[in-house]
Tab-separated table of C-alpha atoms and ligand atoms in Angstrom:
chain	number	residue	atom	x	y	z
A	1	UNK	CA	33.747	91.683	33.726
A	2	UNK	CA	34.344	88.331	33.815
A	3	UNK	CA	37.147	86.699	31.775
A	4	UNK	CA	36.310	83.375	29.016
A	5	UNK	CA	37.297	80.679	30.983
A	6	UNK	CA	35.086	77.942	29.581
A	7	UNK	CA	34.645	76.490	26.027
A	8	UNK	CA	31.996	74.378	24.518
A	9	UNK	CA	33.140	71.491	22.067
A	10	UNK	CA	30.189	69.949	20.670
A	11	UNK	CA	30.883	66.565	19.412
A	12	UNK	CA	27.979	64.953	18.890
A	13	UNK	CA	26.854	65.313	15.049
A	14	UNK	CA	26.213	62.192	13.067
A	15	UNK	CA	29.396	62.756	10.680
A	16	UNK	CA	27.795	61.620	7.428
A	17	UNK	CA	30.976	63.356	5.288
A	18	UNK	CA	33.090	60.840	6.265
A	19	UNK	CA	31.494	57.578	5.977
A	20	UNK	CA	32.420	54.763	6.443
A	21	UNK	CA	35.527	56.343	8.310
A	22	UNK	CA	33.233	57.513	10.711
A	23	UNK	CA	30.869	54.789	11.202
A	24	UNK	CA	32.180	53.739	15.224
A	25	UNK	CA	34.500	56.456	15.740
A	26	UNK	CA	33.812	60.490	15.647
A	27	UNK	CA	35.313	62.782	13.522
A	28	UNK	CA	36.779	64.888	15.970
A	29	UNK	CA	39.445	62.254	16.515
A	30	UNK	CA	40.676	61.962	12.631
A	31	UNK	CA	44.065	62.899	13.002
A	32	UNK	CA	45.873	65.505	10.628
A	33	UNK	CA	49.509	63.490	10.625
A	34	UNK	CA	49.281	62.974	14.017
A	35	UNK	CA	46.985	64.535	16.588
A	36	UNK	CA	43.421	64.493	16.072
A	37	UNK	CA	41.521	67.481	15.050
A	38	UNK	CA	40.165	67.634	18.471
A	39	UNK	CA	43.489	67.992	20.596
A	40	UNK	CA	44.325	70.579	18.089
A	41	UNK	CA	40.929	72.677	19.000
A	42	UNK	CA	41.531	71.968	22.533
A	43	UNK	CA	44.869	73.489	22.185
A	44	UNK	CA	43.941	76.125	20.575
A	45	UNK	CA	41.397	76.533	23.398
A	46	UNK	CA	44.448	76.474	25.930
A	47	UNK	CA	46.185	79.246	24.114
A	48	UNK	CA	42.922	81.487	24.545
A	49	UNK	CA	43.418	81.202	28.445
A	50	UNK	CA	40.380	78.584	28.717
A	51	UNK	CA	40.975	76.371	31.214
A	52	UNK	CA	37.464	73.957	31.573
A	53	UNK	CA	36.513	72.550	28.786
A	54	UNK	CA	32.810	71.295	27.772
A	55	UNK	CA	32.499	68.070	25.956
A	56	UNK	CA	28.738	67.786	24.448
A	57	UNK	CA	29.524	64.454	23.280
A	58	UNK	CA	26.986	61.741	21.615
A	59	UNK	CA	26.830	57.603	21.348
A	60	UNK	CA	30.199	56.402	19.917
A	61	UNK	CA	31.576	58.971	21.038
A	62	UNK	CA	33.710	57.505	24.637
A	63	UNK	CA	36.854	57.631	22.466
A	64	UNK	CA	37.066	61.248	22.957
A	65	UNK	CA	36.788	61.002	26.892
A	66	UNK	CA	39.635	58.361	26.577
A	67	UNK	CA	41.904	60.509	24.439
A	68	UNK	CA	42.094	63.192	27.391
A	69	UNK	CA	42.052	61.186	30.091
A	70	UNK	CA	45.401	59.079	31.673
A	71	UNK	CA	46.187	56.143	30.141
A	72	UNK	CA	47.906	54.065	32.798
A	73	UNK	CA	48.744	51.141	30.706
A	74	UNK	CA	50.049	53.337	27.620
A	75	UNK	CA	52.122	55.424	30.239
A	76	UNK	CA	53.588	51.781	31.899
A	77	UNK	CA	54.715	49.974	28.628
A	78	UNK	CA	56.256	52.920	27.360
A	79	UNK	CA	58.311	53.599	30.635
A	80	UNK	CA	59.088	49.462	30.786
A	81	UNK	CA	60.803	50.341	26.919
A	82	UNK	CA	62.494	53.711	27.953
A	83	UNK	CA	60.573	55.722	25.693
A	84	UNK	CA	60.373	58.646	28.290
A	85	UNK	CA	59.933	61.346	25.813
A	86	UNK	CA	56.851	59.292	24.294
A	87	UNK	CA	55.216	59.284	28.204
A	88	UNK	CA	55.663	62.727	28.364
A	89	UNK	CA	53.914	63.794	25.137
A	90	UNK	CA	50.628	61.438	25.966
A	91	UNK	CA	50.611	62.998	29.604
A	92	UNK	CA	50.467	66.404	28.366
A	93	UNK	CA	47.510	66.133	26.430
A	94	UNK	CA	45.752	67.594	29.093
A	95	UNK	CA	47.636	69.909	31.532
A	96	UNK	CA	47.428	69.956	34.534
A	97	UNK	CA	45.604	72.855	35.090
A	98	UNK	CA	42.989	72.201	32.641
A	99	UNK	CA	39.809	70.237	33.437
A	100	UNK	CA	37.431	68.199	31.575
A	101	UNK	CA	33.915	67.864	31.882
A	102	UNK	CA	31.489	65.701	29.800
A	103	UNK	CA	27.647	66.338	29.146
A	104	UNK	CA	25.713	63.611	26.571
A	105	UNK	CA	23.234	64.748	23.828
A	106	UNK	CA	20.658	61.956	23.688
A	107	UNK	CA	20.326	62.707	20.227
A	108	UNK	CA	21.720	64.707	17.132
A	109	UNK	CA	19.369	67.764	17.256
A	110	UNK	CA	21.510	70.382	15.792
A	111	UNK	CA	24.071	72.991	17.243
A	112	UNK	CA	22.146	74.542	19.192
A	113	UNK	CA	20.695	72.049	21.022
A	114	UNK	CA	24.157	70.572	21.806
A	115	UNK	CA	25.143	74.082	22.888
A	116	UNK	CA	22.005	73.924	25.249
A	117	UNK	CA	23.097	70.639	26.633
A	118	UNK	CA	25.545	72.696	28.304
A	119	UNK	CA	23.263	75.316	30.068
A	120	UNK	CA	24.036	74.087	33.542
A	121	UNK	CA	27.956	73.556	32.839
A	122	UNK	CA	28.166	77.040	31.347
A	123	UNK	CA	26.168	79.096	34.317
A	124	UNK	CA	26.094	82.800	33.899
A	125	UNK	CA	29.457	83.529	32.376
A	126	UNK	CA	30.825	84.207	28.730
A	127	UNK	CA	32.136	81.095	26.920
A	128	UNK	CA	33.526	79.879	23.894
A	129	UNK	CA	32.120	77.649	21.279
A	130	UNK	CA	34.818	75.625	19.224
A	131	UNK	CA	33.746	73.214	16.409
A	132	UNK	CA	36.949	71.252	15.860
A	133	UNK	CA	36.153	69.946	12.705
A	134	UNK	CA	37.120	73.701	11.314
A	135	UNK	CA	41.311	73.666	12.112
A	136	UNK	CA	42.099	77.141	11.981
A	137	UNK	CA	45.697	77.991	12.058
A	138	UNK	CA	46.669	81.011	13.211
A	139	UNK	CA	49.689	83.044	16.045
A	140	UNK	CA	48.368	83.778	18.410
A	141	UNK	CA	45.696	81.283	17.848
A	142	UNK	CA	42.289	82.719	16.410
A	143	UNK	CA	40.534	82.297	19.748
A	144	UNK	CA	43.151	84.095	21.438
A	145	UNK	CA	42.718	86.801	19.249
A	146	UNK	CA	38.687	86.531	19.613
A	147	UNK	CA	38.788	86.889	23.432
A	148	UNK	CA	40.534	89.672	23.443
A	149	UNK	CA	38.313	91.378	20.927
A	150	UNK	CA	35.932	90.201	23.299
A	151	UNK	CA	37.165	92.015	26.457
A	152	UNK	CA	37.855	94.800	24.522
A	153	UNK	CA	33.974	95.685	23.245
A	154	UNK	CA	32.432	92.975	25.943
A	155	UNK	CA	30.233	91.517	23.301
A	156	UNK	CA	29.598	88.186	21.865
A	157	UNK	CA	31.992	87.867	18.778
A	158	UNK	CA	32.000	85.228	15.691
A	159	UNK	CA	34.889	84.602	13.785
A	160	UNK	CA	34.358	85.225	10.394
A	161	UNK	CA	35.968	84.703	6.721
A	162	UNK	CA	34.894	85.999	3.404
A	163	UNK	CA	34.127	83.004	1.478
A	164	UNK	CA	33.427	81.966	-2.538
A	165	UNK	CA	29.878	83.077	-3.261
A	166	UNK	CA	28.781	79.382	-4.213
A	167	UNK	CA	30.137	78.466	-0.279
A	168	UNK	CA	27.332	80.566	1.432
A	169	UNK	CA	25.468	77.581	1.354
A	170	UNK	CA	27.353	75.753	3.702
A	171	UNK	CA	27.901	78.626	6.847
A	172	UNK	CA	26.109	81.307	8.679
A	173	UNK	CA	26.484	84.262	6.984
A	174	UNK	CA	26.309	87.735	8.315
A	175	UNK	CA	25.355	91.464	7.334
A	176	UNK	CA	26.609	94.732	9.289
A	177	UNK	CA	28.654	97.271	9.008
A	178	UNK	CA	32.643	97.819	9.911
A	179	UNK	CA	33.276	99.088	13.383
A	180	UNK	CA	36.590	98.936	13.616
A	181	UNK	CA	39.653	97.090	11.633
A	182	UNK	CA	38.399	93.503	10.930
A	183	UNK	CA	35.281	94.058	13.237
A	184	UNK	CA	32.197	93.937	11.810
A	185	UNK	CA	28.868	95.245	13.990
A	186	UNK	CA	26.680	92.802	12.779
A	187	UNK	CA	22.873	93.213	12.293
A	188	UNK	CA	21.558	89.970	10.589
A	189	UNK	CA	22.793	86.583	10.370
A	190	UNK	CA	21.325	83.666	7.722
A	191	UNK	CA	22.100	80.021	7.958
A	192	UNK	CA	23.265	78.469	4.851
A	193	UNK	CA	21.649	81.164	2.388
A	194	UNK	CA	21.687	80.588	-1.319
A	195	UNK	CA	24.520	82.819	-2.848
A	196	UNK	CA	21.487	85.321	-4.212
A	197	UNK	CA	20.466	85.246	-0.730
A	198	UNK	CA	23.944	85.904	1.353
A	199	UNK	CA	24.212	89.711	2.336
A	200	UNK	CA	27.445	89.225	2.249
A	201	UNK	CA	30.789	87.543	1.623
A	202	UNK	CA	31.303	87.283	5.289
A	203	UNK	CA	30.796	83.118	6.724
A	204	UNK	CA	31.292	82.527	10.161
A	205	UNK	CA	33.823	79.874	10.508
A	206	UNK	CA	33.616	77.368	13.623
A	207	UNK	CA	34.320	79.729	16.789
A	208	UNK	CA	32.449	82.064	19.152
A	209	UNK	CA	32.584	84.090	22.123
A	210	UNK	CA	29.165	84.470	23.565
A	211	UNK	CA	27.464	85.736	26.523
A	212	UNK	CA	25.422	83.377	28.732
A	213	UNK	CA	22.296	85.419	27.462
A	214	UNK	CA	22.242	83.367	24.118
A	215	UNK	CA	20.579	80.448	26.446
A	216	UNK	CA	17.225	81.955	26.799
A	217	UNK	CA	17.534	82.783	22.564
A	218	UNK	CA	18.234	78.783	22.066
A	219	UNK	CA	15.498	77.860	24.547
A	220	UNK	CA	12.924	80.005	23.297
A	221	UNK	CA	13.574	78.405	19.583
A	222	UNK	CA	11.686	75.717	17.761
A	223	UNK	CA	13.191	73.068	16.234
A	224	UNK	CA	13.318	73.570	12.196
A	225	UNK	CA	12.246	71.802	9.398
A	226	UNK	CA	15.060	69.013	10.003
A	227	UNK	CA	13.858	68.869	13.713
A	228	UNK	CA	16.925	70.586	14.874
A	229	UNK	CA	17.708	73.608	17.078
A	230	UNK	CA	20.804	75.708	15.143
A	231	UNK	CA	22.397	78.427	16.675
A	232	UNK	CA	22.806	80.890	14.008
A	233	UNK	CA	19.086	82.085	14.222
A	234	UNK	CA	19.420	82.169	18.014
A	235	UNK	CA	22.480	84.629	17.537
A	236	UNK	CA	20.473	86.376	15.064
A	237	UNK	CA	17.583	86.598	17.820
A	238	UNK	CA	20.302	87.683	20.576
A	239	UNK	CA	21.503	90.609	18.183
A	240	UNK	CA	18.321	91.962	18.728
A	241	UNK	CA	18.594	92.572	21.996
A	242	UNK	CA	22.632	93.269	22.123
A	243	UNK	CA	25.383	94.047	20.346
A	244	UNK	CA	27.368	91.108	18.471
A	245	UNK	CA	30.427	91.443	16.702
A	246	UNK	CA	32.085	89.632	13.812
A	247	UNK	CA	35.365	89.475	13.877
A	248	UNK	CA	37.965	88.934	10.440
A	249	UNK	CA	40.569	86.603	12.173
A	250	UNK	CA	43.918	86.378	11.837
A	251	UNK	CA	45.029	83.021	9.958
A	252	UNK	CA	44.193	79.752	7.760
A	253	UNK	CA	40.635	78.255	8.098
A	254	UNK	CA	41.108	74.268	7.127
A	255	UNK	CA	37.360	73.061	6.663
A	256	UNK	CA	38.842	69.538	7.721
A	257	UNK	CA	34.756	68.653	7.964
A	258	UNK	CA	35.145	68.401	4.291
A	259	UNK	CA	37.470	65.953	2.428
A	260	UNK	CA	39.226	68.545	0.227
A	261	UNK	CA	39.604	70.783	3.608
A	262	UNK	CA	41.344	67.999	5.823
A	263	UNK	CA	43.500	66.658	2.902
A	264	UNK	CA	44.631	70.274	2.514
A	265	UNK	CA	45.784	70.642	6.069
A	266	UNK	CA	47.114	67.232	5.586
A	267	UNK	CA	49.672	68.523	3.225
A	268	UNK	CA	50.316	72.083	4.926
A	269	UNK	CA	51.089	70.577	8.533
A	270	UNK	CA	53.268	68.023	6.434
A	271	UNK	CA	55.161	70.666	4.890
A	272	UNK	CA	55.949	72.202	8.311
A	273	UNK	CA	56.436	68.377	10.623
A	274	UNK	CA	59.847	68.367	12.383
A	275	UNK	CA	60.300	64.446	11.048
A	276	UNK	CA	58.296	64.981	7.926
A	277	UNK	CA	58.976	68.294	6.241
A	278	UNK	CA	62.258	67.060	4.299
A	279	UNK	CA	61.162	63.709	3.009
A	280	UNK	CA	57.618	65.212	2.338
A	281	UNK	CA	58.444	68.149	0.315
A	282	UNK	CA	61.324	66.039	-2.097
A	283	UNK	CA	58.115	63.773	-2.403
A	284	UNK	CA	55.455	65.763	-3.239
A	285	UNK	CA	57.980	67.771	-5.772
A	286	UNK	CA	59.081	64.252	-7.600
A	287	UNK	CA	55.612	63.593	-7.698
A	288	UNK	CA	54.356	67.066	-9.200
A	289	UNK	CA	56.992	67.196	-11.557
A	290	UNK	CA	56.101	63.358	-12.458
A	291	UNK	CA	52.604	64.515	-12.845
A	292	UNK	CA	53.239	67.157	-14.958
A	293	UNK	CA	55.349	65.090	-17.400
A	294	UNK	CA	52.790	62.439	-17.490
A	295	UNK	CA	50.182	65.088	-17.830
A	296	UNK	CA	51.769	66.517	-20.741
A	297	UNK	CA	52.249	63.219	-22.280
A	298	UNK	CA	48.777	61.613	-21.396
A	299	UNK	CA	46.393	62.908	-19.306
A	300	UNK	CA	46.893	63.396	-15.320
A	301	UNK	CA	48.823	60.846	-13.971
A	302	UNK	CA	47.049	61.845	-10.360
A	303	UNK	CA	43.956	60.136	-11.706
A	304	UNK	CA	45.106	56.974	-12.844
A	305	UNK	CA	44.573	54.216	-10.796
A	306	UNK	CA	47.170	52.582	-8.661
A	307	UNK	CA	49.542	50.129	-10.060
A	308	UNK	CA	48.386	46.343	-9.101
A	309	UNK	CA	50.797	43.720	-8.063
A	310	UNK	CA	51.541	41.676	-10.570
A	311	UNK	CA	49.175	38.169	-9.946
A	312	UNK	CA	47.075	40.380	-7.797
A	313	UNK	CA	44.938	41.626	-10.731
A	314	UNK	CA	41.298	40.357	-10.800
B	401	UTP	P1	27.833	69.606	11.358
B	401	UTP	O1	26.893	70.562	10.752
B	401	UTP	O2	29.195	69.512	10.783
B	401	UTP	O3	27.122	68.201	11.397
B	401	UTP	O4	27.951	70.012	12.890
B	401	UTP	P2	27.708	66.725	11.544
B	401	UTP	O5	26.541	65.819	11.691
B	401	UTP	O6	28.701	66.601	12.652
B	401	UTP	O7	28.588	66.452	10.271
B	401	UTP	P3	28.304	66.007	8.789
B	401	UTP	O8	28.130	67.288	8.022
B	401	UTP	O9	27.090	65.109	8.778
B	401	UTP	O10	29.559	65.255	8.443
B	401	UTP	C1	28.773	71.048	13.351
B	401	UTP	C2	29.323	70.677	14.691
B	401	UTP	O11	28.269	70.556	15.630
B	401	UTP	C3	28.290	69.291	16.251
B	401	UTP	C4	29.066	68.379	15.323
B	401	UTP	O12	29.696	67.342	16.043
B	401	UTP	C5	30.054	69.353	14.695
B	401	UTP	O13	31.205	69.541	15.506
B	401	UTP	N1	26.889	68.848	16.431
B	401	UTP	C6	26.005	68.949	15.402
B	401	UTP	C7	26.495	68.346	17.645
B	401	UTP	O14	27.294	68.236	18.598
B	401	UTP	N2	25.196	67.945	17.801
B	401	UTP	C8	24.294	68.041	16.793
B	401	UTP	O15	23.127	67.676	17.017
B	401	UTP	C9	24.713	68.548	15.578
């Protein structure tokens, strides 16, 4: 059997959530304090053993190819200051060992269709599907754990969560039954269902193992009602034909494609930052208890507006 040595990131959505901050530059590159949510996915990837990674990337989306490639001049000025330790961390974005390949979606036409764009890439081997926007957090990282589950039954496997009832509307949820502890044998799988719809609690969050088989399920799809090709019905069309497991990972889920999710891991990865936990943490407690004095006098002081220079006001 062969091992998961390859991982699709597809990067080419539109990014409407976080307009205008995402108007010329993707949202894979927002950074949570300091790395973008893409070198944290890529990392993550790393940690699984993966050592080519898959780029489906869009227009505006160069940035990306920049971030993990050298950058000679960056590397020069900081040696010409002495800031050693600085070239060192930009140089091991990308080790060594690891290689990056780039394939372009002409145009947003869902998941699927991104995941297709890497067909020829992929060839006829298992791979891993990592949507960086979702930053999950977990030792040993939650594709780590997934590929092993995956060597260990040599079927496709989703990472899944149990979610909030009014969230089914915004994952892939799936129905099966338990197989073994936290894997789930799953025999249906609904995009985005209404909550009186999901049959069950169980969302997939952004990660998969899958065999190269699920190419002929995304090719032999039509495009939806939004013109796009999604991969949840083409996993749901694969289960037909094979086993697929869901899998109850191991960790935090950050839904950093959402505002509340990425100012969330904000503060967690701020809580735990070598040169921010300290300062951080006597902030955020002088401004909780501040709140919650000015909240008891007059309403939540984390809603009023900022304070204005004084001759600034207009
Ligand atoms: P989303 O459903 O989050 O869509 O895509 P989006 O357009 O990026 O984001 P919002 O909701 O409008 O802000 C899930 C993942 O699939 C990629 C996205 O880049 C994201 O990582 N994707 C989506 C593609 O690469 N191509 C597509 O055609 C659609």
């Amino acid at each position: 059997m062969l091992g998961v040595r390859k991982a699709v990131f597809p990067v080419a959505g539109i990014d409407t959530s976080f307009l205008p901050a995402t108007k010329a530059s993707p949202k894979e590159m927002l950074p949570v304090i300091d790395k973008p949510l893409i070198q944290y996915a890529v990392e993550e990837a790393i940690g699984a053993g993966i050592t080519e990674l898959i780029f489906v990337t869009g227009r505006g989306k160069r940035v990306i190819e920049d971030h993990f490639d050298r950058s000679y001049e960056v590397e020069h000025v900081l040696r010409a200051r002495g800031r050693q330790n600085l070239v060192e961390l930009v140089q091991s974005i990308k080790p060594a060992n690891v290689e990056c390949v780039y394939v372009r979606q002409a145009e947003p036409l869902g998941l699927g269709h991104a995941v297709l764009c890497a067909e020829k890439l992929i060839g006829d081997e298992p791979f891993a599907v990592v949507l960086a926007d979702d930053l999950l957090d977990g030792k040993p990282p939650v594709l780590a754990q997934m590929v092993h589950i995956f060597s260990h039954y040599d079927s496709s496997v989703l990472a899944v969560e149990e979610f909030e009832s009014w969230e089914s509307t915004s994952h892939g949820v799936i129905d099966g039954r338990h197989w073994d502890e936290r894997v789930i044998s799953v025999s249906r799988i609904i995009e985005k269902p209404t909550p009186e719809l999901a049959p069950s609690s169980f969302g997939v969050a952004g990660r998969y193992v899958l065999m190269p088989s699920i190419f002929h399920h995304l090719r032999a799809l039509k495009p939806d009602a939004n013109g796009e090709i999604e991969l949840t019905p083409a996993i749901h069309s694969m289960r037909e034909e094979e086993q697929v497991l869901a899998y109850e990972f191991v960790g935090k889920r950050y839904d950093c494609g959402t505002k509340l999710g990425y100012v969330q891991a904000t503060v967690d990865f701020a809580l735990r930052h070598a040169e921010l936990q300290e300062t951080f943490d006597a902030w955020l407690r002088e401004r909780m208890g501040a709140a919650q004095l000015d909240a008891w006098a007059a309403g939540s002081m984390l809603s009023q507006p900022a304070p204005v220079a004084p001759g600034l006001a207009h």
